[in-house]
CSV table of C-alpha atoms in Angstrom, one decimal:
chain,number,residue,atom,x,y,z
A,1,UNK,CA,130.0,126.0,82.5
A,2,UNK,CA,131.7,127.1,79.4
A,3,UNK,CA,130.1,128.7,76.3
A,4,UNK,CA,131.6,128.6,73.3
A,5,UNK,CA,130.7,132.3,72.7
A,6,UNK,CA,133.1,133.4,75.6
A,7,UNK,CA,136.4,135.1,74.8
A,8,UNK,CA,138.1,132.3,77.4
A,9,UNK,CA,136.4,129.5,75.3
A,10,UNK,CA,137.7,130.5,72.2
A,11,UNK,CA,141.0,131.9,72.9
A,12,UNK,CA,141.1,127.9,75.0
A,13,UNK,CA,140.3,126.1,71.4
A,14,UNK,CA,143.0,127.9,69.3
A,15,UNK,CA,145.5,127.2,71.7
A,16,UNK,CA,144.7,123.8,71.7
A,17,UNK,CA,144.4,123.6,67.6
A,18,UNK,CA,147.8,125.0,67.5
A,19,UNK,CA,149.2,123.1,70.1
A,20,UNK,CA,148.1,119.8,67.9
A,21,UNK,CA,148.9,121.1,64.5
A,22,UNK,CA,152.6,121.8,66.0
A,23,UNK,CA,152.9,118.4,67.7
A,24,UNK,CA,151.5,116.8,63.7
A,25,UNK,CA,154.2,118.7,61.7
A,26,UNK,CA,156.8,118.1,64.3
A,27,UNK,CA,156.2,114.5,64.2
A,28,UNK,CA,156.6,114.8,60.1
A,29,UNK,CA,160.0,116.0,60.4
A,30,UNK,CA,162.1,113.3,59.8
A,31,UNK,CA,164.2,111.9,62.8
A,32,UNK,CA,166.3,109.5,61.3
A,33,UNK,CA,168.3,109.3,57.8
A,34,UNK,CA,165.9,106.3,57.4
A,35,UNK,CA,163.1,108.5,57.4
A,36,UNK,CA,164.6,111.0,55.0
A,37,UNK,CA,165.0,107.6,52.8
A,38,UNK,CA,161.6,106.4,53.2
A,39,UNK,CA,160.2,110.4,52.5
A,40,UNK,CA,162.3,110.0,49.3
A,41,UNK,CA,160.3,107.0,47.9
A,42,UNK,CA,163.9,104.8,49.2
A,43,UNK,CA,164.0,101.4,50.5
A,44,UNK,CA,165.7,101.9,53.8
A,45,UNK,CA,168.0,99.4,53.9
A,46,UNK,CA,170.4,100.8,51.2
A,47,UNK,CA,172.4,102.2,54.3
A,48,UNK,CA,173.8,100.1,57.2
A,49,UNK,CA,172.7,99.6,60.7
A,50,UNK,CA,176.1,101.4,62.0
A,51,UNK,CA,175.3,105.1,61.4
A,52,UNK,CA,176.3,107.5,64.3
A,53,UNK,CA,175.6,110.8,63.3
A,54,UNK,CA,173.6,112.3,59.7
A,55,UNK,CA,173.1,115.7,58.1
A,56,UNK,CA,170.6,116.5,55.1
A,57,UNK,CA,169.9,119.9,53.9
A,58,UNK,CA,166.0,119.5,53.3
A,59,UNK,CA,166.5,122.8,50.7
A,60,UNK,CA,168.7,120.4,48.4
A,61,UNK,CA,168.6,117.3,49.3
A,62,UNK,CA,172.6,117.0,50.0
A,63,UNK,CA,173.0,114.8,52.6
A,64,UNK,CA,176.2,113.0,54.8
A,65,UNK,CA,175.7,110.3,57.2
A,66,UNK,CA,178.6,108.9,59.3
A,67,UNK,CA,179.2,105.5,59.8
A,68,UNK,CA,181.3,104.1,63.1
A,69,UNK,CA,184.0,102.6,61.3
A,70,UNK,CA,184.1,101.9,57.1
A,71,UNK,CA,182.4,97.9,56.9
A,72,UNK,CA,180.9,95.9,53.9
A,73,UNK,CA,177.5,94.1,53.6
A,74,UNK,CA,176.1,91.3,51.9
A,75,UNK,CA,173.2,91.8,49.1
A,76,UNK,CA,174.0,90.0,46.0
A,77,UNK,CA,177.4,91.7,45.9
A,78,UNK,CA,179.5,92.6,48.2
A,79,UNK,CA,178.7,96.4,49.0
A,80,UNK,CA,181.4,98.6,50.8
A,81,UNK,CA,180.6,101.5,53.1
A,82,UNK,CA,183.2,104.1,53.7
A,83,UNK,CA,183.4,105.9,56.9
A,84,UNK,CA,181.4,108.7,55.6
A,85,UNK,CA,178.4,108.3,52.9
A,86,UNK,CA,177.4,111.3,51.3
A,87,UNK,CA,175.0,112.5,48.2
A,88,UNK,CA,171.9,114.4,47.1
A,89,UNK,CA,168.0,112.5,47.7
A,90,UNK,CA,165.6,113.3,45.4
A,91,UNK,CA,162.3,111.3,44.5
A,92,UNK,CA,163.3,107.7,44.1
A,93,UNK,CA,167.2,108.6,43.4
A,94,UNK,CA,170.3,109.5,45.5
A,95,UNK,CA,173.0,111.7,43.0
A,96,UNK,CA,176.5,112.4,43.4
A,97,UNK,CA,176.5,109.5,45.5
A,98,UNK,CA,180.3,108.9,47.5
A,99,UNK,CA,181.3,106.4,49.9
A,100,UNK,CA,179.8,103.3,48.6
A,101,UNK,CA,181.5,100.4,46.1
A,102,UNK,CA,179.8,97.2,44.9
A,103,UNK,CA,181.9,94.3,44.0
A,104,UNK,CA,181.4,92.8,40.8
A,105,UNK,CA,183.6,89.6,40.6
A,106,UNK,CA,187.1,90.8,42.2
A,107,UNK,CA,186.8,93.7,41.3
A,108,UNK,CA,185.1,97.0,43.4
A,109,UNK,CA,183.7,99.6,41.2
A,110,UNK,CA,182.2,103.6,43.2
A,111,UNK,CA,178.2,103.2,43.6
A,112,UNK,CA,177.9,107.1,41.6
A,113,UNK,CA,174.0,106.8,42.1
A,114,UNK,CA,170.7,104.8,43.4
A,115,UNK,CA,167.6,105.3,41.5
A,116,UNK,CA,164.0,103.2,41.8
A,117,UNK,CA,162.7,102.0,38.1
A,118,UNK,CA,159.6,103.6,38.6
A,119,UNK,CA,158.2,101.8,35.2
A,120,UNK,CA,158.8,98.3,36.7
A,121,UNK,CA,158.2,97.2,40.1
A,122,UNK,CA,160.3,95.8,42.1
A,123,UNK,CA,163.7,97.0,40.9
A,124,UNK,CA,166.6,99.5,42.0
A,125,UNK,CA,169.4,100.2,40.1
A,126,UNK,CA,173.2,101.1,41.3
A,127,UNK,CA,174.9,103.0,38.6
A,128,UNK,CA,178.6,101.9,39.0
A,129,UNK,CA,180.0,104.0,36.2
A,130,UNK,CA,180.8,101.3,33.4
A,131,UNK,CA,177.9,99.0,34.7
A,132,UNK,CA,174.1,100.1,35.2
A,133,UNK,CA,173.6,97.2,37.9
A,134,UNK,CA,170.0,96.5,39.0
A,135,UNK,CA,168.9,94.4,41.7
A,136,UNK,CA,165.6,93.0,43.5
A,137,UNK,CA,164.6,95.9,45.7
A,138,UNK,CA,163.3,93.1,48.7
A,139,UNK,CA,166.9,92.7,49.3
A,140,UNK,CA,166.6,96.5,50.7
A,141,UNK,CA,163.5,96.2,52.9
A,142,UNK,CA,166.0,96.7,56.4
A,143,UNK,CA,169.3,98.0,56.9
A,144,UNK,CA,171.9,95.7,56.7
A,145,UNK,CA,174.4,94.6,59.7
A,146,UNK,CA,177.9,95.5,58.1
A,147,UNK,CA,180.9,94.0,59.2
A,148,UNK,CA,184.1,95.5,59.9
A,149,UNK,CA,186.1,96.3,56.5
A,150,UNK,CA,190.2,96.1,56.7
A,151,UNK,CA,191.5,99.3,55.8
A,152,UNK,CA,193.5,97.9,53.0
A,153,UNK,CA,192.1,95.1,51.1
A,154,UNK,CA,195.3,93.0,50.3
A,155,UNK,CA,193.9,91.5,46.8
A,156,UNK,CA,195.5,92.0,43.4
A,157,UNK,CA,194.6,95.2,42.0
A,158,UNK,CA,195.9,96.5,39.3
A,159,UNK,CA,200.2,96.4,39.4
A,160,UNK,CA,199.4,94.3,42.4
A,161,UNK,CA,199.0,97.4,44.7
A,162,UNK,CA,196.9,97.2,47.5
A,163,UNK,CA,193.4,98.9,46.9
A,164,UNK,CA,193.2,101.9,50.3
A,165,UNK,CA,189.6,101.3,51.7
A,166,UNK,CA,189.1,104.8,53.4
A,167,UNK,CA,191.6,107.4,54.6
A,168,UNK,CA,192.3,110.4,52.2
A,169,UNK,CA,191.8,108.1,49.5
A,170,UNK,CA,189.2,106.4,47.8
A,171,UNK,CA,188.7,102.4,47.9
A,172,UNK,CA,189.0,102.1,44.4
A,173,UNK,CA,192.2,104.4,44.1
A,174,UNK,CA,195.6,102.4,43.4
A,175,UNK,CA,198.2,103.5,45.7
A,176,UNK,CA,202.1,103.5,44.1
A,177,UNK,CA,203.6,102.8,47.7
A,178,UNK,CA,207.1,102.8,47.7
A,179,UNK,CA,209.0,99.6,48.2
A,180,UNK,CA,210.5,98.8,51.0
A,181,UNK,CA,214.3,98.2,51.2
A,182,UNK,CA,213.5,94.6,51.8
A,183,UNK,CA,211.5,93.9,48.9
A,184,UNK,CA,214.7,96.2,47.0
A,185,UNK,CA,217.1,93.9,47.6
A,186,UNK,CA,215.1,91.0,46.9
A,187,UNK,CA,214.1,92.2,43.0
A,188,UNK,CA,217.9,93.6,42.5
């Protein structure tokens, strides 16, 4: 029989008090950049379903997730992912925020940052530069299946370039390809 007053005894329940306070705090970390989200006060679904691979530096925040190819999902706009996502969590915001473009008509404008309205329920705003956009944060509650995305969207963008979807260059960035001699001799 045991006695709690024996060396064995107690030396049997720290082990065991450890061995459960490690298994609690190791099942806090965060697994998934869902998680990290969800920590963060952040509907999950503001990412797609197609991540492969994530980093976040839990010091700063700074995190990069990877995507398996660049793709676009439907909210209430069109929303763009590029091959890699990447930005700073805090509370109920994500900062410095690349890799992401809404559409707004036919035009795609960079997501620069996410952030909850903490004074009214129920909405998230996407800072798109020119345009604070804010939208019904149900339409967040899961990640989103994203489609494929053509790496160069063929529409008219301004001079009637084509706008590069991912790459070394931005989606929203206007290329100045050269002409071909085809399309030379058709204009001389």
């Amino acid at each position: 029989m045991f006695s709690l007053s024996s060396p064995f005894s107690l030396i049997l329940i720290l082990l065991l008090f450890f061995s459960f306070s490690a298994s609690a705090s190791a099942s806090a970390d965060p697994s998934t950049i869902y998680d990290h989200l969800h920590l963060h006060g952040l509907p999950i679904g503001l990412l797609p379903k197609n991540i492969t691979n994530f980093s976040v530096d839990s010091a700063t925040g700074r995190f990069q997730v990877f995507l398996d190819q660049p793709c676009n999902a439907k909210f209430e706009n069109e929303v763009h992912y590029d091959l890699n996502v990447s930005g700073v969590l805090s509370y109920g915001q994500i900062a410095e925020l690349a890799g992401i473009s809404s559409q707004e008509l036919f035009l795609w404008f960079p997501v620069k940052g996410i952030r909850l309205d903490l004074s009214t329920s129920g909405v998230i705003h996407f800072d798109v530069g020119v345009v604070d956009k804010q939208f019904s944060l149900s339409l967040f509650e899961s990640p989103p299946d994203c489609t494929a995305a053509d790496p160069v969207d063929q529409s008219s963008a301004a001079g009637g370039a084509p706008v590069h979807r991912y790459g070394a260059f931005s989606k929203n960035e206007v290329q100045n390809l050269p002409l071909e001699d085809s399309e030379l001799r058709a204009t001389s």
